[in-house]
PDB file of C-alpha atoms in Angstrom:
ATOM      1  CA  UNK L 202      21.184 -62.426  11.611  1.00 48.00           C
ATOM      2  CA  UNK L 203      24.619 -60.753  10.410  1.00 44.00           C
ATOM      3  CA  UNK L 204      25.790 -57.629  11.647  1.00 44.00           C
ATOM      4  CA  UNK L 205      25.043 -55.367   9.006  1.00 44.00           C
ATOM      5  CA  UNK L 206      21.578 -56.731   9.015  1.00 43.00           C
ATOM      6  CA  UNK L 207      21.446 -56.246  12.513  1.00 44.00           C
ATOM      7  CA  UNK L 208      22.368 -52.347  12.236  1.00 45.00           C
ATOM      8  CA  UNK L 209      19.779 -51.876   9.106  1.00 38.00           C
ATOM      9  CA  UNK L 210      17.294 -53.266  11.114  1.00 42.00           C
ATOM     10  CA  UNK L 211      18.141 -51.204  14.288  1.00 40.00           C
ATOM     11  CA  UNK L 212      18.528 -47.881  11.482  1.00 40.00           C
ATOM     12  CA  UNK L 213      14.830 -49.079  10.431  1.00 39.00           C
ATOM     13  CA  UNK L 214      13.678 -49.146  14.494  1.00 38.00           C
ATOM     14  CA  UNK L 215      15.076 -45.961  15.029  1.00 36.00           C
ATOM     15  CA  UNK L 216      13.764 -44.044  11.617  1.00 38.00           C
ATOM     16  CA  UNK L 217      10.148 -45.162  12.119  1.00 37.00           C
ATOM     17  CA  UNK L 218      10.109 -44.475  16.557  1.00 36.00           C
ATOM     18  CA  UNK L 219      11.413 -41.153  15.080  1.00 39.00           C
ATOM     19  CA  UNK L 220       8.701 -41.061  12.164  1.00 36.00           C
ATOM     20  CA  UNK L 221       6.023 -41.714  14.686  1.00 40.00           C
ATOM     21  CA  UNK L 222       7.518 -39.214  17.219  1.00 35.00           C
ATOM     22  CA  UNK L 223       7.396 -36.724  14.311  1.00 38.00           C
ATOM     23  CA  UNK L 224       3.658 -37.622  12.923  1.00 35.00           C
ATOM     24  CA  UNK L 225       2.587 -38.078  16.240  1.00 38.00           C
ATOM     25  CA  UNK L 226       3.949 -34.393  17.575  1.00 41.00           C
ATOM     26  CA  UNK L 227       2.546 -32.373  14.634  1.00 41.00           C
ATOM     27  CA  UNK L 228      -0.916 -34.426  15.312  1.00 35.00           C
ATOM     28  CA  UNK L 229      -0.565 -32.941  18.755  1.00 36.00           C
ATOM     29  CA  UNK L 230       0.279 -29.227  17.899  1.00 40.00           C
ATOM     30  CA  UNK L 231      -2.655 -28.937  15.305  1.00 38.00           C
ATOM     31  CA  UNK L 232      -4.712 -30.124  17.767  1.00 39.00           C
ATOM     32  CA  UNK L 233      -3.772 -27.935  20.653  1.00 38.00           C
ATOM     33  CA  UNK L 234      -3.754 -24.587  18.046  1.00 41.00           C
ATOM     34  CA  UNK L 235      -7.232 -25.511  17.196  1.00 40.00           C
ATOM     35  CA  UNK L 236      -8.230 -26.033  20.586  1.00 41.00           C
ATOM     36  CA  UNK L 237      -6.562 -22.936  21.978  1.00 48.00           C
ATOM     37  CA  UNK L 238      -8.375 -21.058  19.076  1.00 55.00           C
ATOM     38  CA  UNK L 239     -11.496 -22.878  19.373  1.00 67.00           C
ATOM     39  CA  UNK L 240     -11.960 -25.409  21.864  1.00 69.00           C
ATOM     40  CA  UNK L 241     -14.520 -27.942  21.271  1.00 90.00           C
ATOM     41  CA  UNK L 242     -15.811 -26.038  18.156  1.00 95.00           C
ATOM     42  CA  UNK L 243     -16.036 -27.557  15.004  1.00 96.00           C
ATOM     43  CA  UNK L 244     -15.932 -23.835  13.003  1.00 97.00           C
ATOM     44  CA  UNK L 245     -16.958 -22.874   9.989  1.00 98.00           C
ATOM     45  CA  UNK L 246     -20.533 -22.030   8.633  1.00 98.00           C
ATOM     46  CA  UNK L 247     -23.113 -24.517   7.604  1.00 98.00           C
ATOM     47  CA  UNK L 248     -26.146 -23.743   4.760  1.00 98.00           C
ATOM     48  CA  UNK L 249     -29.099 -26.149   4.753  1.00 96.00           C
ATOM     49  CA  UNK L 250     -31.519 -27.122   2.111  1.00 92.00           C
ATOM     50  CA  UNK L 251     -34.252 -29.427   2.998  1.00 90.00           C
ATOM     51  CA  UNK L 252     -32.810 -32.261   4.951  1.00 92.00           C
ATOM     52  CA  UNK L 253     -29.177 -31.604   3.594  1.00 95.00           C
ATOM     53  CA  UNK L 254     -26.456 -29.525   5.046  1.00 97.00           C
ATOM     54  CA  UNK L 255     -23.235 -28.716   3.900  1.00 98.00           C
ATOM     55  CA  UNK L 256     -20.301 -27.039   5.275  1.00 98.00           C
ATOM     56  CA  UNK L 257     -17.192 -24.451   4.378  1.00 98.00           C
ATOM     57  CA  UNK L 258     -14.623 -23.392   6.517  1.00 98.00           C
ATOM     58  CA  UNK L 259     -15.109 -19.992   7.902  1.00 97.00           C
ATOM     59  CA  UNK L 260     -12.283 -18.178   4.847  1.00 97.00           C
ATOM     60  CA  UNK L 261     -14.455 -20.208   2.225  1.00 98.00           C
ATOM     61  CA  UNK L 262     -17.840 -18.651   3.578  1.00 98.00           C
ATOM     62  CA  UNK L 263     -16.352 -15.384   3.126  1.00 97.00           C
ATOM     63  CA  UNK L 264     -15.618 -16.038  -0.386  1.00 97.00           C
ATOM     64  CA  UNK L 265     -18.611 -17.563  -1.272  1.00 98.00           C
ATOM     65  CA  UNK L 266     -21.017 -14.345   0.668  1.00 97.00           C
ATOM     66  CA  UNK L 267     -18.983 -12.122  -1.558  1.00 95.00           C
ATOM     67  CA  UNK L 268     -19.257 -13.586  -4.930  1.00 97.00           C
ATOM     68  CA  UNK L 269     -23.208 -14.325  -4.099  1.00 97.00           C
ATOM     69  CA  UNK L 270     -24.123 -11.024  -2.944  1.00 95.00           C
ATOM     70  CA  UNK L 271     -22.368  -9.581  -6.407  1.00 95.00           C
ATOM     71  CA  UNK L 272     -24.524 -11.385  -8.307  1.00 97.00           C
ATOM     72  CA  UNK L 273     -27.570 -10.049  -6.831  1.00 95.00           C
ATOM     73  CA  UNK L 274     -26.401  -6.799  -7.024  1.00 93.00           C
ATOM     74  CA  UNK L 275     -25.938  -7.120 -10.426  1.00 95.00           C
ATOM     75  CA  UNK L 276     -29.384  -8.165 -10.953  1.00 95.00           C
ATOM     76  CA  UNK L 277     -28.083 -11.811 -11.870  1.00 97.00           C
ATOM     77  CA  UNK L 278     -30.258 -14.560 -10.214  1.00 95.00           C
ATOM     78  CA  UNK L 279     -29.372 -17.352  -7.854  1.00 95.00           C
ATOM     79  CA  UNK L 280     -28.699 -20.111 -10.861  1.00 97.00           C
ATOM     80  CA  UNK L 281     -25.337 -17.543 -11.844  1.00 98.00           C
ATOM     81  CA  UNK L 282     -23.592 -17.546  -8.302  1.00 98.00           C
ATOM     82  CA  UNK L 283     -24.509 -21.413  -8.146  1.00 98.00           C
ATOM     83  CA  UNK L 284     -22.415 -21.743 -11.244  1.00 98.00           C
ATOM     84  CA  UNK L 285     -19.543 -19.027 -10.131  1.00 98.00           C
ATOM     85  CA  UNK L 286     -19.295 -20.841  -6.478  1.00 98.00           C
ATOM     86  CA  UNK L 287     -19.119 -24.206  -8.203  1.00 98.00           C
ATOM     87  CA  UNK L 288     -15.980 -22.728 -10.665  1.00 98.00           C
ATOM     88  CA  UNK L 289     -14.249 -21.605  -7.541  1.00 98.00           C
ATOM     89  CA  UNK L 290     -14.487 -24.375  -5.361  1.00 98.00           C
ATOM     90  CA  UNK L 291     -13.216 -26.248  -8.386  1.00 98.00           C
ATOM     91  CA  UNK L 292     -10.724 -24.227  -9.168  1.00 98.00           C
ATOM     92  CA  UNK L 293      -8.733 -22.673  -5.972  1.00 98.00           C
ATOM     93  CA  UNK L 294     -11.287 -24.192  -3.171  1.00 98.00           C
ATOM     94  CA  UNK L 295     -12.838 -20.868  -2.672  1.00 98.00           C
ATOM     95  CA  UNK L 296      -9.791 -19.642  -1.537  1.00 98.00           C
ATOM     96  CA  UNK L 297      -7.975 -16.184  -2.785  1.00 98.00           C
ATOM     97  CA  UNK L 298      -4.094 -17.979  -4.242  1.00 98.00           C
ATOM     98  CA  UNK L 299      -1.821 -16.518  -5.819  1.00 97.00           C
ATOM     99  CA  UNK L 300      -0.318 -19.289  -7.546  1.00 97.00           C
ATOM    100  CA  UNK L 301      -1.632 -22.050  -9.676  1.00 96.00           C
ATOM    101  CA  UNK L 302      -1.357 -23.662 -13.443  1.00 94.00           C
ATOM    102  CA  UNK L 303       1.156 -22.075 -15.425  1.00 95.00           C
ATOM    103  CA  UNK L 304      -0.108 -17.707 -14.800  1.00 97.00           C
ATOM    104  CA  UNK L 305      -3.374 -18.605 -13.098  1.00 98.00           C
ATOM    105  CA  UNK L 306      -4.031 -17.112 -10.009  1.00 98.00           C
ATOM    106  CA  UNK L 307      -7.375 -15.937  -7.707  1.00 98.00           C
ATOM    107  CA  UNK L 308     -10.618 -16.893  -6.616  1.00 98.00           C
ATOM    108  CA  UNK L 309     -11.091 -18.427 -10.560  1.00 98.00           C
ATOM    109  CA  UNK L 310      -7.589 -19.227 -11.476  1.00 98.00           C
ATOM    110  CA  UNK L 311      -8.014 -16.688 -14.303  1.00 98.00           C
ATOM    111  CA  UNK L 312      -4.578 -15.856 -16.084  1.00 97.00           C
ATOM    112  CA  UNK L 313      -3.418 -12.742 -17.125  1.00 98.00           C
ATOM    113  CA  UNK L 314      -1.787 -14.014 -20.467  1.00 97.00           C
ATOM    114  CA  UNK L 315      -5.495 -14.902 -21.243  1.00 96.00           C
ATOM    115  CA  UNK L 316      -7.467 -11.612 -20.953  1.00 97.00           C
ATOM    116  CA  UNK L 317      -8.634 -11.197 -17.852  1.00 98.00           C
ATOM    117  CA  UNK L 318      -6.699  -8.972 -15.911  1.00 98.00           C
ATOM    118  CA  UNK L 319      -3.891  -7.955 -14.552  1.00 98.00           C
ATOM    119  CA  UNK L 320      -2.320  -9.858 -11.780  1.00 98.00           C
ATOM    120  CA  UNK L 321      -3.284  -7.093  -8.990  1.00 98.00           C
ATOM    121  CA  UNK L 322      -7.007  -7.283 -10.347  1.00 98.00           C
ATOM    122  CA  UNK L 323      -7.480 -10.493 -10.447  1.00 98.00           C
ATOM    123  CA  UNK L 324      -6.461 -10.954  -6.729  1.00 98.00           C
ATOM    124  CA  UNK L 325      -9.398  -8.481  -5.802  1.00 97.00           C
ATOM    125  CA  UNK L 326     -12.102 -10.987  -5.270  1.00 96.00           C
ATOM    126  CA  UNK L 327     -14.509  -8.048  -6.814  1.00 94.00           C
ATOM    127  CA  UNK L 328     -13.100  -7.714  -9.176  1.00 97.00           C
ATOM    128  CA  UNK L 329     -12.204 -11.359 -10.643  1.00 98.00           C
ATOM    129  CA  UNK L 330     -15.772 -12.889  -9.525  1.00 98.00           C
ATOM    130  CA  UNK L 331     -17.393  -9.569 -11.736  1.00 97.00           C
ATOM    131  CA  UNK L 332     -14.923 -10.870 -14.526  1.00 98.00           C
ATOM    132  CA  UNK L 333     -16.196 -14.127 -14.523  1.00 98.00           C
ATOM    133  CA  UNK L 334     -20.121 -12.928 -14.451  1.00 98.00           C
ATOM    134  CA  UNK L 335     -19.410 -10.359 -17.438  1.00 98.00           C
ATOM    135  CA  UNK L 336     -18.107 -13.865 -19.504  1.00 98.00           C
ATOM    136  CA  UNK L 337     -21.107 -15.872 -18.020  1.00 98.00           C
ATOM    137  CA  UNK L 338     -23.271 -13.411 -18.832  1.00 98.00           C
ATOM    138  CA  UNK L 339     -22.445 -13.795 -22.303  1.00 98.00           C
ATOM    139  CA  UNK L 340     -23.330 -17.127 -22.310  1.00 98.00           C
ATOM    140  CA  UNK L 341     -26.377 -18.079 -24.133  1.00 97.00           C
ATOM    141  CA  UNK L 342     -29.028 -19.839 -21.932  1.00 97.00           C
ATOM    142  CA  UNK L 343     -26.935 -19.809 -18.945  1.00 98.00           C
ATOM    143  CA  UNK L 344     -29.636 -20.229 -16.203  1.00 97.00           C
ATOM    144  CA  UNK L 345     -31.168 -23.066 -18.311  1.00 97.00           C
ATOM    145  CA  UNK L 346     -27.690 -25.201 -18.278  1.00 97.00           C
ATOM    146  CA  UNK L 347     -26.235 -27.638 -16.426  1.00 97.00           C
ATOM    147  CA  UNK L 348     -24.287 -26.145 -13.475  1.00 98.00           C
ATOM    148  CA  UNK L 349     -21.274 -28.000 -15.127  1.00 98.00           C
ATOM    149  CA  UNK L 350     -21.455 -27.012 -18.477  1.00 98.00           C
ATOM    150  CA  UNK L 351     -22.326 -23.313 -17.869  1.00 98.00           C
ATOM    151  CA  UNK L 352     -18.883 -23.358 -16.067  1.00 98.00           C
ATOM    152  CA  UNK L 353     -16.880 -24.853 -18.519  1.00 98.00           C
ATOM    153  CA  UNK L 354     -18.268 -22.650 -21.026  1.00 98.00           C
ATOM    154  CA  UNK L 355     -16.902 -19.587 -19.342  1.00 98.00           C
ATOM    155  CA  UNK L 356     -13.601 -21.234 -18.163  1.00 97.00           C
ATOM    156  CA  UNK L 357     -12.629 -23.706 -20.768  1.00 94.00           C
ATOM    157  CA  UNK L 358     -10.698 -25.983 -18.318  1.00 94.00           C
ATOM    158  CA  UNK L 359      -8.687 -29.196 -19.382  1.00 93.00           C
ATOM    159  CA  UNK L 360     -11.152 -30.515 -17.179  1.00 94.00           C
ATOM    160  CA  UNK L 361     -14.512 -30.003 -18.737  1.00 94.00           C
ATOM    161  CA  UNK L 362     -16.215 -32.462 -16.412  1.00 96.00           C
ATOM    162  CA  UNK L 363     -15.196 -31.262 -13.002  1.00 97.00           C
ATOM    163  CA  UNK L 364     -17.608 -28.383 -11.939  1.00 98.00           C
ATOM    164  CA  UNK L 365     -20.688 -30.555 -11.568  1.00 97.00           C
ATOM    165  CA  UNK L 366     -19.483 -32.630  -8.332  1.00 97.00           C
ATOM    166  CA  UNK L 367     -19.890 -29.006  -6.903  1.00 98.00           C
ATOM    167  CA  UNK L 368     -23.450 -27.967  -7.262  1.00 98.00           C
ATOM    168  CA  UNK L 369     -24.937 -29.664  -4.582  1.00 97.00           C
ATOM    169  CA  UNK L 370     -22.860 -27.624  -1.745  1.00 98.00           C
ATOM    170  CA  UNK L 371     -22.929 -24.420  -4.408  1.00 98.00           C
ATOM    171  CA  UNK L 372     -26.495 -24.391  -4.529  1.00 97.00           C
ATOM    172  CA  UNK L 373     -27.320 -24.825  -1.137  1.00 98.00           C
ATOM    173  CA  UNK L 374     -24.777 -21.518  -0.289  1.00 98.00           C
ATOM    174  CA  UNK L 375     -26.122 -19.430  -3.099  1.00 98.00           C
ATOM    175  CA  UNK L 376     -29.773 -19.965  -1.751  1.00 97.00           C
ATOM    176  CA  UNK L 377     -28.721 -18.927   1.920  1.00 96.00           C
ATOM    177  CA  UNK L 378     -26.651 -15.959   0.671  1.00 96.00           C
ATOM    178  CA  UNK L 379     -29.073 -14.639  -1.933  1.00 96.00           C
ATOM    179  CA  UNK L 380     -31.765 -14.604   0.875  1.00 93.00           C
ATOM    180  CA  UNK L 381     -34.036 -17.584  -0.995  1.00 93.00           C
ATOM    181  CA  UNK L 382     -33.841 -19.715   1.863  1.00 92.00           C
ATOM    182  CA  UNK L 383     -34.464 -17.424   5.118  1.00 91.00           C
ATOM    183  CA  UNK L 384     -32.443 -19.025   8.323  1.00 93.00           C
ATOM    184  CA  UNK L 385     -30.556 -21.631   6.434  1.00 95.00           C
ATOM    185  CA  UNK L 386     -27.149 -20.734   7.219  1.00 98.00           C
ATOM    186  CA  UNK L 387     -25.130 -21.168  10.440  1.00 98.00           C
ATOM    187  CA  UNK L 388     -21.998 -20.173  11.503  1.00 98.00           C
ATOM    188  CA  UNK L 389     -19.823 -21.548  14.373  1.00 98.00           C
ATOM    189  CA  UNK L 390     -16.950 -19.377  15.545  1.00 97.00           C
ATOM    190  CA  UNK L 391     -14.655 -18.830  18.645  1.00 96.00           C
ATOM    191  CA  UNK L 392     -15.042 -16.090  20.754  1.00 95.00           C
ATOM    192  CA  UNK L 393     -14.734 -12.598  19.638  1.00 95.00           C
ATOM    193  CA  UNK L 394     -11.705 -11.394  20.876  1.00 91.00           C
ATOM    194  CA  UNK L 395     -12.393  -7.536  19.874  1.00 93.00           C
ATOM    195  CA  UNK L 396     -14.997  -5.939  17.060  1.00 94.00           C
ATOM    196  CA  UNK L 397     -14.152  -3.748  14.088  1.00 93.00           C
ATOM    197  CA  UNK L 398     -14.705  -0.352  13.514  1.00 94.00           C
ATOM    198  CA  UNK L 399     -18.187   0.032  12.363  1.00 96.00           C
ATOM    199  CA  UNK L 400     -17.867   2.105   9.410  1.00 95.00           C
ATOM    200  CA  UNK L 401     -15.743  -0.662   8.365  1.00 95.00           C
ATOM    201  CA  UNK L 402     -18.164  -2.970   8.837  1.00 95.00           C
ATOM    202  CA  UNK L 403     -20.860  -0.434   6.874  1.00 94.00           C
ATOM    203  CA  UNK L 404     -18.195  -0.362   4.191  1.00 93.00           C
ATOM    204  CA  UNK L 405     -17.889  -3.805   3.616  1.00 90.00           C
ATOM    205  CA  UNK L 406     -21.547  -4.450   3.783  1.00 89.00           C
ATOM    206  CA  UNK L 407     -22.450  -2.024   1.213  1.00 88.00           C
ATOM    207  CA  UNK L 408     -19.516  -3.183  -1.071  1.00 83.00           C
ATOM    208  CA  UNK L 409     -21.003  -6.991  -1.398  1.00 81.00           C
ATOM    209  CA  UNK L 410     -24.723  -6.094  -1.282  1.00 84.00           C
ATOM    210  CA  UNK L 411     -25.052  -2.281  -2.001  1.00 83.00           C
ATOM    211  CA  UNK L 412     -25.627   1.192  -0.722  1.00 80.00           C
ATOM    212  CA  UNK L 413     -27.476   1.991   2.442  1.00 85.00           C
ATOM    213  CA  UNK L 414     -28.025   3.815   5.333  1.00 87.00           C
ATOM    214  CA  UNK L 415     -27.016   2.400   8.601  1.00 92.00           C
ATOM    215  CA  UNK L 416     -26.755   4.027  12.162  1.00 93.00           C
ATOM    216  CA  UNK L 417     -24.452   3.010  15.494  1.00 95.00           C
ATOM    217  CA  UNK L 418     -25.560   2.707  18.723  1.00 94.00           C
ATOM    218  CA  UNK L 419     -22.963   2.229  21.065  1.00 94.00           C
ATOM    219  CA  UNK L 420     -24.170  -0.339  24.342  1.00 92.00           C
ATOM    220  CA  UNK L 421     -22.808  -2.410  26.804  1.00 90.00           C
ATOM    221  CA  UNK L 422     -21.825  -4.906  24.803  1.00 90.00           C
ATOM    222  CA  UNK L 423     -20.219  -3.258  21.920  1.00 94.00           C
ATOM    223  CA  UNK L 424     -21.548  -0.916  19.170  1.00 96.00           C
ATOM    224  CA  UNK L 425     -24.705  -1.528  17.479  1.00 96.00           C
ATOM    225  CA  UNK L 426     -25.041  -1.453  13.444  1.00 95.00           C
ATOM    226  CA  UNK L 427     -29.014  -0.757  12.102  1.00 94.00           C
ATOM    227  CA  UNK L 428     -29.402  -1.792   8.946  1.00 92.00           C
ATOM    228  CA  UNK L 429     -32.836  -0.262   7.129  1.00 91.00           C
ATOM    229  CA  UNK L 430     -33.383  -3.012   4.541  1.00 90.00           C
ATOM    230  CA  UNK L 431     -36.147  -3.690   1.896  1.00 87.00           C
ATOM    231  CA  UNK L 432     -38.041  -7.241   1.941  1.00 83.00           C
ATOM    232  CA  UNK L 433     -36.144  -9.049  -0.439  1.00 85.00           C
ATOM    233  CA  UNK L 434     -32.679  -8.033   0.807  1.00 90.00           C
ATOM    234  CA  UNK L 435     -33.002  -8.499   4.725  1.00 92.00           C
ATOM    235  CA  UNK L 436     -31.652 -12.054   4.514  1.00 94.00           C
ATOM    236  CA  UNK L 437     -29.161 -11.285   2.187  1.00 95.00           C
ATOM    237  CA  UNK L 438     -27.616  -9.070   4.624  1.00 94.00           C
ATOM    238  CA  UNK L 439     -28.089 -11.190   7.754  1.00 95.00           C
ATOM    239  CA  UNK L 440     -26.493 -13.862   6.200  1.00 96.00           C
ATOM    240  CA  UNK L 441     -23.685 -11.594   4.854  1.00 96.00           C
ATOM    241  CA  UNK L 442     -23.346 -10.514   8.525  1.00 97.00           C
ATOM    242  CA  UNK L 443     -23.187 -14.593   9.729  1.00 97.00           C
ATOM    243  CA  UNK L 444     -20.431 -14.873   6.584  1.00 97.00           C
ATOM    244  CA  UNK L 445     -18.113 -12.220   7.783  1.00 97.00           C
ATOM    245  CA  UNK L 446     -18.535 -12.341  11.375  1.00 97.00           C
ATOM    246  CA  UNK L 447     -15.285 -14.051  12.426  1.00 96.00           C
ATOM    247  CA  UNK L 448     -13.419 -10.854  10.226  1.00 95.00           C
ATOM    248  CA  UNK L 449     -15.958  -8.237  11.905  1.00 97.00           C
ATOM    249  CA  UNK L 450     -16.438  -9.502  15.265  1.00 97.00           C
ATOM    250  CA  UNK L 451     -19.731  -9.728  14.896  1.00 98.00           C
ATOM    251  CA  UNK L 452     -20.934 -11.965  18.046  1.00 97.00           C
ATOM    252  CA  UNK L 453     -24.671 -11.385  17.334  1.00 97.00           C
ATOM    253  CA  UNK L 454     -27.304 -10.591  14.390  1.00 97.00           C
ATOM    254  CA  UNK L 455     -30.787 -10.401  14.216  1.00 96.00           C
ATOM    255  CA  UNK L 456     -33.570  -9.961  11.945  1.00 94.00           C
ATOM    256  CA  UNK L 457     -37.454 -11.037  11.400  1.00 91.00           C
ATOM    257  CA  UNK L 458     -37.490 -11.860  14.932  1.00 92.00           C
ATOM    258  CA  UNK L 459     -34.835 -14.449  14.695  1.00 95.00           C
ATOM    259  CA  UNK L 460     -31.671 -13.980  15.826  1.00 96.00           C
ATOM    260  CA  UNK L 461     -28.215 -15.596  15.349  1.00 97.00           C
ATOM    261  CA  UNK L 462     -25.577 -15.507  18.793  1.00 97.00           C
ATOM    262  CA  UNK L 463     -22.178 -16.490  18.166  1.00 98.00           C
ATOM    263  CA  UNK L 464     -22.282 -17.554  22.076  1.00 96.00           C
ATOM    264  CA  UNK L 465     -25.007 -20.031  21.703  1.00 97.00           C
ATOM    265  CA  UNK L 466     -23.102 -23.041  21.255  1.00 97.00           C
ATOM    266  CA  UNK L 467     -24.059 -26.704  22.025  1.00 96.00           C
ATOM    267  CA  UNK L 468     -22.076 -30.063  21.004  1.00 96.00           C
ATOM    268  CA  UNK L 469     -19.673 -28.190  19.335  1.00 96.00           C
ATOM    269  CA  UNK L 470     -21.983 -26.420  17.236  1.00 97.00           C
ATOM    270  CA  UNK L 471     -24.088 -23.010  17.091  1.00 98.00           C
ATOM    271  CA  UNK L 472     -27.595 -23.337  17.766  1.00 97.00           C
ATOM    272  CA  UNK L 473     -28.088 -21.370  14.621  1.00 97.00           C
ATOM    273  CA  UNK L 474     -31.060 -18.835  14.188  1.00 97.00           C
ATOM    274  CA  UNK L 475     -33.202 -18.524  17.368  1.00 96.00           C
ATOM    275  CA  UNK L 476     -37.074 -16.663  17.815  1.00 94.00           C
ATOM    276  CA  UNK L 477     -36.588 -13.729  19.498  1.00 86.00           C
ATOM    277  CA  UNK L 478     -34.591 -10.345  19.113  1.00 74.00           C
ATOM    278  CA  UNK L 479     -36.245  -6.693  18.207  1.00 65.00           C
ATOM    279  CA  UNK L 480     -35.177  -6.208  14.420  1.00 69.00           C
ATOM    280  CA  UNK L 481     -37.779  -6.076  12.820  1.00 75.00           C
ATOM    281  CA  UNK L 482     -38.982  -7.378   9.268  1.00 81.00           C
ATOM    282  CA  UNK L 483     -37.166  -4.095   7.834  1.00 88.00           C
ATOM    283  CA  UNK L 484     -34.050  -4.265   9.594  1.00 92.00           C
ATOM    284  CA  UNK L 485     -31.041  -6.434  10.484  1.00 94.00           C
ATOM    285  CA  UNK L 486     -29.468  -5.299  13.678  1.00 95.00           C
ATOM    286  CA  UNK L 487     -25.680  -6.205  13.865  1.00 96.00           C
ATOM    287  CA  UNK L 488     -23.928  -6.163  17.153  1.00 97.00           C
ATOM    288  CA  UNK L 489     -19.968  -5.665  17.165  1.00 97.00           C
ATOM    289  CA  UNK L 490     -17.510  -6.875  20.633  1.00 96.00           C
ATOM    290  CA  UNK L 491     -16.398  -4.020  22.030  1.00 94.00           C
ATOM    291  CA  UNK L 492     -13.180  -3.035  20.562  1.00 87.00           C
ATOM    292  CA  UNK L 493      -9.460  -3.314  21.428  1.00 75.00           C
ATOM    293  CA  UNK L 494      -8.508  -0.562  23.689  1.00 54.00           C
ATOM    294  CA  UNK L 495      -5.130   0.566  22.584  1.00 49.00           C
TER     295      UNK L 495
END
């Protein structure tokens, strides 16, 4: 072997030990972040139907609570956040960007130059996911459509085909977060390190699923939120409360005699709903850490 072949061959040596050192160290520091933030978890929140589950990280399940929940308030049924949570996840993974093709930007990647807002409305999640209802509400037959072309109808995307591969996992969250499926979702977090203030907590609450009078009741472990609810909204708001508990600090929830415990964690992985707890059929009973002490 010549020289200079010798020297690109001891470059090449050097560039790929360095490579690997490289790949190799940022392997290690996401894996010690995530275990320092959660160790041994595998976070986010799960919704099952039947024998299937499927997951979204804990920012997604946010997303997805809050555009279910405004469907229901606005009297829109189960098929129309199926469709909206598909359109997202499609479009911006569920995930609030402010970037995307050429002036698209939010939840739906809706643009501007097209209509549907201005920039600093379309980055409120409330108000871009009510956008795209008031469009899919003037759809024709909506509930009756495919999942994919309901979507495409509303969004008229260069990719006309790509909402269906969605509806599975969209389904299965707008039946959990619409209360149709009682139980079904689960929600792994790490510890609470401190809980919100609970008015903000009522606020929030009554801004995805409506108003409604709560009460406190401050106890050992934190403060306690009452929430009076009717029949066909109690699992709407438990499962809101599951949703946004990483945000809140919500470390337990109960309701029906069930109740969720952020605590309760085997494998990895919440137990999910448990029998027991004293909310009854009429309430959902949210417990907050106790909070920072400045």
């Amino acid at each position: 072997m010549s020289r200079r072949s010798r020297r690109v061959a001891t470059l090449l040596t050097v560039t790929m030990v360095c490579l690997g050192l490289l790949i190799g160290g940022g392997a290690w520091l996401v894996g010690t972040l995530r275990n320092t933030l959660a160790p041994g978890l595998s976070t986010g929140c799960t919704a099952t139907v039947g024998d299937a589950s499927y997951k979204l990280a804990l920012d997604q399940s946010q997303n997805a609570s809050l555009i279910t929940t405004l469907a229901v308030q606005r009297g829109m049924p189960a098929r129309a956040a199926s469709i909206a949570l598909a359109t997202a996840l499609q479009e911006s993974r569920l995930r609030n960007i402010d970037y995307g093709d050429l002036d698209s930007i939010g939840l739906f990647q809706q643009r501007p130059s097209q209509g549907w807002g201005s920039v600093d409305e379309i980055m409120d999640p409330v108000f871009s996911a009510n956008a795209f209802y008031d469009a899919l509400a003037q759809v024709p037959g909506y509930v009756d459509m495919p999942v994919n072309d309901a979507a495409q109808i509303v969004q008229r995307s260069g990719y006309p085909h790509a909402y269906g591969k969605h509806e599975a996992l969209s389904r299965a969250f707008a039946s959990a977060m619409s209360g149709q499926s009682s139980a079904s979702l689960n929600c792994t977090l790490p510890t609470a390190t401190s809980g919100s203030n609970p008015q903000l907590v009522i606020s929030a609450a009554q801004a995805a699923v409506g108003l409604f009078d709560a009460t406190t009741t401050v106890n050992e472990a934190g403060t306690l939120v009452h929430v009076p609810v009717s029949p066909s909204h109690g699992w709407i708001v438990a499962n809101w409360a599951l949703a946004n508990a990483q945000q809140f600090g919500i470390v337990e929830v109960s309701h029906a005699g069930q109740t969720w415990d952020r605590s309760a964690n085997t494998d990895g992985r919440n137990v999910g709903w448990q029998t027991g707890g004293s909310a009854a059929p009429e309430q959902v009973a949210i417990q907050l850490a106790p909070a920072t002490q400045s």
